[in-house]
Coordinates of C-alpha atoms in Angstrom, one line a residue:
M1 CA -25.2 12.5 0.8
S2 CA -21.4 11.7 0.5
K3 CA -19.5 12.8 -2.5
V4 CA -16.1 11.3 -3.3
L5 CA -13.4 12.4 -5.7
I6 CA -11.0 9.6 -6.8
I7 CA -7.8 10.8 -8.4
G8 CA -5.9 8.2 -10.4
A9 CA -7.2 5.8 -13.2
G10 CA -4.7 3.0 -13.1
G11 CA -5.2 -0.6 -11.8
V12 CA -5.9 0.6 -8.2
G13 CA -8.2 3.4 -9.4
T14 CA -10.2 0.8 -11.3
V15 CA -10.8 -1.3 -8.2
V16 CA -11.6 1.8 -6.0
A17 CA -14.1 3.0 -8.7
H18 CA -15.9 -0.4 -8.8
K19 CA -16.0 -0.8 -5.0
V20 CA -17.1 2.8 -4.4
A21 CA -19.8 2.5 -7.0
A22 CA -21.2 -0.6 -5.3
S23 CA -21.4 1.1 -1.9
P24 CA -24.5 3.1 -0.8
V25 CA -22.3 5.3 1.3
F26 CA -21.1 7.2 -1.8
T27 CA -23.9 9.0 -3.5
E28 CA -21.9 11.0 -6.1
I29 CA -18.6 9.8 -7.6
M30 CA -16.0 11.6 -9.7
L31 CA -13.0 9.9 -11.2
A32 CA -10.2 12.1 -12.4
S33 CA -7.0 11.4 -14.2
R34 CA -4.4 13.2 -16.3
T35 CA -5.7 11.0 -19.2
K36 CA -9.4 11.4 -19.2
S37 CA -10.0 8.6 -21.6
K38 CA -8.7 6.1 -18.9
A39 CA -11.3 7.4 -16.5
D40 CA -14.0 7.2 -19.1
D41 CA -13.2 3.6 -19.8
I42 CA -13.4 2.7 -16.1
A43 CA -16.7 4.6 -15.7
A44 CA -18.1 2.7 -18.7
A45 CA -17.0 -0.6 -17.3
V46 CA -18.7 0.2 -14.0
G47 CA -21.8 1.2 -15.8
G48 CA -25.1 2.5 -14.5
G49 CA -24.0 6.2 -14.9
R50 CA -22.6 6.1 -11.4
I51 CA -19.3 7.8 -12.1
K52 CA -18.6 11.2 -13.6
T53 CA -15.1 11.8 -15.0
A54 CA -12.8 14.7 -15.4
R55 CA -9.3 15.5 -16.5
V56 CA -6.8 16.9 -13.9
D57 CA -3.1 17.3 -13.6
A58 CA -2.4 16.1 -10.0
D59 CA 0.9 18.0 -10.1
S60 CA -1.1 21.3 -10.2
V61 CA -2.7 22.6 -7.1
E62 CA -4.5 25.2 -9.3
E63 CA -6.2 22.5 -11.4
L64 CA -6.9 20.3 -8.3
T65 CA -8.6 23.1 -6.4
A66 CA -10.6 24.1 -9.5
L67 CA -12.0 20.6 -9.8
M68 CA -12.7 20.3 -6.1
R69 CA -14.5 23.6 -6.0
A70 CA -16.6 22.6 -8.9
F71 CA -17.5 19.1 -7.6
R72 CA -17.3 19.8 -3.9
P73 CA -16.4 16.3 -2.6
D74 CA -16.5 15.3 1.1
I75 CA -13.3 13.2 0.6
V76 CA -10.5 12.7 -1.9
I77 CA -9.2 9.1 -2.4
N78 CA -5.7 9.7 -3.8
V79 CA -4.5 6.7 -5.9
A80 CA -2.3 8.8 -8.2
L81 CA 1.5 8.7 -7.9
P82 CA 3.3 9.2 -4.5
Y83 CA 5.0 12.2 -6.0
Q84 CA 1.6 13.9 -6.1
D85 CA 0.6 13.4 -2.4
L86 CA 1.6 16.9 -1.3
T87 CA -0.1 18.8 -4.1
I88 CA -3.3 16.9 -3.5
M89 CA -3.1 17.5 0.3
D90 CA -2.5 21.2 -0.4
A91 CA -5.6 21.3 -2.6
C92 CA -7.7 19.5 0.0
L93 CA -6.7 22.1 2.7
E94 CA -7.5 25.0 0.4
C95 CA -11.0 23.5 -0.4
G96 CA -11.9 22.0 3.0
V97 CA -11.9 18.3 1.9
N98 CA -10.9 15.2 3.8
Y99 CA -8.0 13.2 2.3
L100 CA -6.9 9.6 2.0
D101 CA -4.0 7.9 0.2
T102 CA -2.4 4.5 -0.2
A103 CA 1.3 5.3 -0.3
N104 CA 3.5 7.9 1.4
Y105 CA 5.0 10.8 -0.4
E106 CA 8.4 10.5 -2.1
P107 CA 10.3 13.1 -4.1
K108 CA 10.8 12.4 -7.8
E109 CA 14.5 13.0 -7.7
E110 CA 15.4 10.4 -5.1
A111 CA 14.0 7.0 -3.9
H112 CA 13.5 8.2 -0.4
F113 CA 10.4 6.9 1.5
E114 CA 9.6 8.9 4.6
Y115 CA 6.4 10.1 6.3
S116 CA 8.0 13.4 7.6
W117 CA 6.7 15.4 4.7
Q118 CA 3.1 14.4 5.3
W119 CA 3.3 14.4 9.1
A120 CA 4.3 18.1 8.8
Y121 CA 0.7 18.7 7.7
Q122 CA -0.7 17.7 11.1
D123 CA -1.3 21.1 12.5
R124 CA -2.9 22.4 9.2
F125 CA -5.4 19.6 8.9
R126 CA -6.2 19.7 12.6
E127 CA -6.8 23.5 12.6
A128 CA -8.9 23.1 9.5
G129 CA -11.0 20.4 11.2
L130 CA -10.2 17.9 8.4
T131 CA -9.1 14.3 8.5
A132 CA -6.1 12.9 6.5
I133 CA -5.5 9.1 6.5
L134 CA -2.1 8.0 5.2
G135 CA -1.3 4.6 3.7
C136 CA -4.8 3.0 3.4
G137 CA -3.9 0.2 1.0
F138 CA -2.8 -3.3 2.0
D139 CA 0.8 -2.8 2.8
P140 CA 0.9 -0.1 4.1
G141 CA -2.7 -0.1 5.3
V142 CA -4.2 -3.5 6.2
T143 CA -0.9 -4.6 7.6
S144 CA -1.0 -1.7 10.0
I145 CA -4.6 -2.5 10.9
F146 CA -3.6 -6.1 11.6
T147 CA -1.0 -4.9 14.0
A148 CA -3.4 -2.5 15.7
Y149 CA -5.9 -5.3 16.0
A150 CA -3.3 -7.6 17.5
A151 CA -2.3 -4.9 20.0
K152 CA -5.9 -4.4 21.0
H153 CA -7.0 -8.0 21.3
H154 CA -4.0 -10.3 21.7
F155 CA -1.1 -8.5 23.4
D156 CA -0.1 -6.4 26.3
E157 CA 3.1 -5.7 24.5
I158 CA 4.2 -6.4 20.9
H159 CA 7.9 -7.1 20.7
Y160 CA 8.6 -8.5 17.2
L161 CA 6.8 -7.8 13.9
D162 CA 7.4 -9.4 10.6
I163 CA 5.2 -8.4 7.7
V164 CA 5.4 -11.0 4.9
D165 CA 4.0 -10.2 1.4
C166 CA 4.0 -13.2 -1.0
N167 CA 2.6 -13.0 -4.5
A168 CA 2.1 -16.5 -5.8
G169 CA 0.6 -15.2 -9.1
N170 CA 2.0 -15.9 -12.5
H171 CA 1.2 -13.3 -15.3
G172 CA 2.9 -15.2 -18.1
M173 CA 5.1 -12.3 -19.1
A174 CA 8.9 -12.5 -19.5
F175 CA 9.1 -9.5 -17.1
A176 CA 6.5 -7.2 -15.6
T177 CA 5.8 -5.4 -12.4
N178 CA 2.5 -5.9 -10.6
F179 CA 2.0 -2.2 -9.9
N180 CA 3.5 1.0 -11.4
P181 CA 6.9 -0.1 -12.7
E182 CA 8.6 3.2 -11.7
I183 CA 7.4 3.0 -8.1
N184 CA 8.0 -0.7 -7.9
I185 CA 11.6 -0.7 -9.1
R186 CA 12.5 2.4 -7.0
E187 CA 11.1 0.6 -4.0
V188 CA 12.9 -2.7 -4.4
T189 CA 16.3 -1.3 -5.4
A190 CA 16.4 1.1 -2.4
P191 CA 18.6 0.2 0.6
C192 CA 16.9 -2.1 3.1
R193 CA 16.1 -0.7 6.5
H194 CA 14.6 -2.6 9.4
W195 CA 13.9 -1.5 13.0
E196 CA 15.9 -3.1 15.8
D197 CA 16.7 -2.0 19.3
G198 CA 15.5 1.6 19.0
A199 CA 16.9 2.5 15.6
F200 CA 16.6 1.7 11.9
R201 CA 19.5 -0.5 10.6
E202 CA 20.5 -0.2 6.9
T203 CA 21.7 -3.1 4.8
A204 CA 22.2 -3.7 1.1
P205 CA 19.0 -4.2 -1.0
M206 CA 17.8 -7.8 -1.1
S207 CA 20.8 -9.0 0.9
M208 CA 18.8 -11.0 3.4
H209 CA 16.4 -13.7 2.3
Q210 CA 14.8 -17.0 3.5
S211 CA 12.2 -19.5 2.5
F212 CA 8.5 -19.0 3.5
T213 CA 5.7 -21.4 3.2
C214 CA 2.3 -19.8 2.9
P215 CA -0.8 -21.4 4.6
Q216 CA -3.7 -23.0 2.7
E217 CA -1.3 -24.6 0.1
V218 CA -0.5 -21.3 -1.6
G219 CA 3.1 -22.5 -1.9
T220 CA 6.7 -21.9 -0.7
Y221 CA 8.5 -18.8 -1.9
E222 CA 11.8 -17.0 -1.3
I223 CA 11.2 -13.8 0.6
Y224 CA 13.6 -10.9 0.7
R225 CA 13.9 -8.3 3.5
M226 CA 13.3 -4.7 2.3
Y227 CA 12.2 -1.4 3.6
H228 CA 8.5 -0.5 3.7
E229 CA 7.0 2.7 4.9
E230 CA 4.5 1.3 7.5
M231 CA 7.5 0.3 9.7
E232 CA 8.3 4.0 10.3
S233 CA 4.8 4.8 11.7
L234 CA 4.3 1.5 13.5
V235 CA 7.4 1.7 15.6
K236 CA 6.4 5.3 16.4
H237 CA 2.9 4.6 17.5
I238 CA 3.6 1.1 19.1
P239 CA 6.8 1.9 21.0
T240 CA 7.1 -1.6 22.6
I241 CA 8.2 -3.0 19.2
R242 CA 11.8 -4.1 19.5
R243 CA 12.2 -5.3 15.9
A244 CA 10.2 -4.7 12.8
Q245 CA 11.0 -6.3 9.4
F246 CA 9.2 -6.4 6.0
W247 CA 9.6 -9.3 3.6
M248 CA 8.5 -9.7 0.0
S249 CA 8.7 -12.6 -2.4
F250 CA 10.4 -12.4 -5.7
S251 CA 11.0 -15.0 -8.3
P252 CA 14.5 -15.8 -9.7
N253 CA 13.2 -14.6 -13.1
Y254 CA 12.2 -11.2 -11.7
L255 CA 15.5 -10.8 -9.9
K256 CA 17.6 -11.7 -12.9
H257 CA 15.8 -9.2 -15.1
L258 CA 16.1 -6.5 -12.5
E259 CA 19.9 -7.2 -12.1
V260 CA 20.4 -6.8 -15.8
L261 CA 18.3 -3.6 -16.0
Q262 CA 20.3 -2.2 -13.1
N263 CA 23.6 -3.1 -14.7
V264 CA 22.8 -1.4 -18.0
G265 CA 21.5 1.8 -16.2
M266 CA 17.8 1.4 -17.0
T267 CA 16.8 1.8 -13.4
R268 CA 18.5 5.2 -13.0
I269 CA 16.2 8.1 -11.9
D270 CA 18.7 10.9 -12.9
P271 CA 18.2 12.5 -16.3
V272 CA 20.3 11.6 -19.3
M273 CA 20.5 13.2 -22.8
Y274 CA 19.3 11.1 -25.7
N275 CA 19.1 12.6 -29.2
G276 CA 19.1 16.1 -27.7
V277 CA 16.2 15.2 -25.4
E278 CA 16.5 14.8 -21.6
I279 CA 14.9 11.5 -20.4
I280 CA 14.8 9.6 -17.2
P281 CA 15.8 6.0 -17.9
L282 CA 13.4 4.4 -15.4
Q283 CA 10.5 6.5 -16.8
F284 CA 11.4 5.2 -20.3
L285 CA 11.5 1.7 -19.0
K286 CA 8.0 2.1 -17.5
A287 CA 6.8 3.2 -21.0
V288 CA 8.0 -0.1 -22.6
L289 CA 7.1 -2.6 -19.9
P290 CA 3.6 -4.2 -19.7
D291 CA 0.9 -2.0 -18.1
P292 CA 0.1 -3.5 -14.7
G293 CA -3.5 -2.7 -15.3
D294 CA -3.5 -5.2 -18.1
L295 CA -2.0 -8.1 -16.2
G296 CA -5.3 -9.2 -14.7
K297 CA -6.3 -10.9 -18.0
T298 CA -3.4 -13.4 -17.7
T299 CA -2.5 -13.6 -14.0
R300 CA -3.2 -16.9 -12.2
G301 CA -2.6 -17.8 -8.6
K302 CA -3.0 -16.1 -5.3
T303 CA -1.4 -13.5 -2.9
C304 CA -0.7 -14.2 0.7
I305 CA 0.0 -11.1 2.9
G306 CA 0.1 -11.1 6.6
N307 CA 1.9 -10.3 9.9
V308 CA 3.8 -12.6 12.2
I309 CA 3.6 -10.9 15.6
T310 CA 5.3 -11.9 18.8
G311 CA 5.0 -10.4 22.3
I312 CA 3.5 -11.0 25.7
K313 CA 0.0 -11.4 27.1
D314 CA -0.6 -11.6 30.9
G315 CA 3.1 -12.1 31.4
Q316 CA 3.3 -15.0 29.0
F317 CA 4.7 -15.5 25.5
K318 CA 2.3 -15.2 22.7
A319 CA 2.5 -15.2 18.9
V320 CA -0.1 -14.8 16.2
Y321 CA -0.2 -14.8 12.4
I322 CA -2.9 -12.6 10.8
Y323 CA -3.2 -12.9 7.1
N324 CA -5.3 -12.6 3.9
I325 CA -5.2 -14.8 0.8
C326 CA -6.6 -13.3 -2.4
D327 CA -7.2 -15.0 -5.7
H328 CA -6.1 -13.2 -8.9
E329 CA -8.7 -14.7 -11.1
Q330 CA -11.5 -14.0 -8.8
C331 CA -10.5 -10.4 -8.5
F332 CA -10.4 -10.0 -12.3
K333 CA -13.8 -11.6 -12.6
E334 CA -15.2 -9.1 -10.1
V335 CA -13.5 -5.8 -11.0
G336 CA -11.3 -6.5 -14.0
S337 CA -8.0 -6.1 -12.1
Q338 CA -5.5 -8.5 -10.6
A339 CA -5.1 -9.1 -6.8
I340 CA -2.3 -6.6 -6.3
S341 CA -4.6 -3.8 -7.3
Y342 CA -7.5 -5.4 -5.6
T343 CA -5.8 -5.7 -2.2
T344 CA -4.8 -2.0 -2.4
G345 CA -8.1 -0.6 -3.8
V346 CA -10.5 -2.3 -1.5
P347 CA -8.9 -1.0 1.8
A348 CA -8.9 2.6 0.3
M349 CA -12.7 2.4 -0.2
I350 CA -13.2 1.0 3.3
G351 CA -11.1 3.7 4.8
A352 CA -13.1 6.4 3.1
E353 CA -16.3 4.8 4.4
M354 CA -14.8 4.8 7.9
I355 CA -14.5 8.6 7.7
L356 CA -17.8 9.3 6.0
T357 CA -19.8 7.1 8.4
G358 CA -18.1 8.6 11.5
K359 CA -16.5 5.3 12.6
W360 CA -13.2 7.0 12.4
T361 CA -13.2 10.6 13.7
G362 CA -10.7 13.3 14.6
A363 CA -9.0 16.2 12.9
G364 CA -5.4 15.9 11.8
V365 CA -3.1 13.5 9.9
F366 CA -3.3 9.9 10.9
N367 CA -1.6 6.6 10.1
M368 CA -3.8 3.6 9.9
E369 CA -2.8 2.0 13.2
Q370 CA -4.0 5.1 15.1
N371 CA -7.6 4.3 14.3
D372 CA -9.9 1.7 15.8
P373 CA -9.2 -1.5 13.8
D374 CA -12.4 -3.4 14.6
P375 CA -14.9 -1.8 12.2
F376 CA -12.2 -1.9 9.4
M377 CA -11.5 -5.6 10.1
D378 CA -15.3 -6.3 9.9
E379 CA -15.5 -4.6 6.5
L380 CA -12.5 -6.5 5.1
N381 CA -14.5 -9.7 5.6
R382 CA -17.6 -8.2 4.0
R383 CA -15.8 -6.6 1.0
G384 CA -13.7 -9.4 -0.4
L385 CA -10.6 -9.5 1.8
P386 CA -11.4 -12.1 4.5
W387 CA -8.7 -12.5 7.1
H388 CA -7.5 -15.3 9.4
C389 CA -5.8 -15.2 12.8
V390 CA -3.9 -18.3 14.1
E391 CA -1.7 -18.7 17.1
L392 CA 1.9 -19.8 16.7
T393 CA 4.4 -21.6 18.9
E394 CA 7.5 -19.6 19.9
E395 CA 9.6 -21.7 17.4
Q396 CA 7.2 -21.1 14.5
A397 CA 7.2 -17.4 15.1
K398 CA 11.0 -17.3 15.4
I399 CA 11.6 -18.9 12.0
L400 CA 8.5 -17.6 10.3
K401 CA 7.0 -21.0 9.9
V402 CA 3.2 -20.7 9.7
N403 CA 2.2 -23.3 7.2
Q404 CA 1.3 -25.9 9.8
Q405 CA -1.7 -23.9 11.0

């Protein structure tokens, strides 16, 4: 018997709940959220009495430990807010429970993305004989597994890594974010950092961009270089990487709205006084924007996320593009969520299975690329995220031109 506690009842939590409930690996499932009614709605949508629900404040170690002691899970899948990673990890240590999340910790008071806070738990998890898997979504997560798979099967050395995330979906809204608005806007407005020649180089947010044509007629989009957390762990664990960059597509409409919101101060994360009440402008903005969990009803199109990887094999140049294409409408039909949530939630379920079935073992804190990629890659094909791997010419890899494959 394997018992799983899912914390978080947003769009990603919805996907995780559906996928976990469909897997025979998980015999008992608990879904917990600060707002229990959200968990109840998801449990009802899944049906079959598979999921129990509970209310928990993930900022409170005391409440988390009480819930874990009552339910006694084998693993916690954390799809709550990144601010809450450390309290959930503390509770797991106190209760002897394995841990998995989809995004690295960041403090509420600043948009600072760094693994150091969670890496500091390494000795405590190892000494407790517990496993903690960090960043088991798509990016980070599958993109790290793609890199590890390429390192294992295609390269003697990886030299250049470009992770390209294109969302070709259209939700029909004037402005909306595809996942938690607070986290999304903090991420895209932060200074860009990329790895080059042994150090991270910082540039202004969204200051470098280029056109990218996705394969399988998904379309051509403008992609912008930005910082993403998996680069920090990938260059640590694959030290042959000379340059690592992350790119994401944004529409002109999204960027214009974001510019206006920044100019009027609505993306600020410092408190301001309004009518005698202290508020955070970005948190207020989140409250008035469309709920990402509701976007699946109207979103059409596909996502295309993958890695362009260059290096050497047997002393010769080699380049590959490993990618997944996911259809928003098909995701909604299956689990009631759009593809952004789907591509994050499915890997989280697979990662939990890897631990519970013994395919990934070891005590301590691990990033995705430290694990064997092969069983995970197999499950991606089986669980709704099929991937493709094509070889590129040197010129195609250099200019990120992959559409001819």
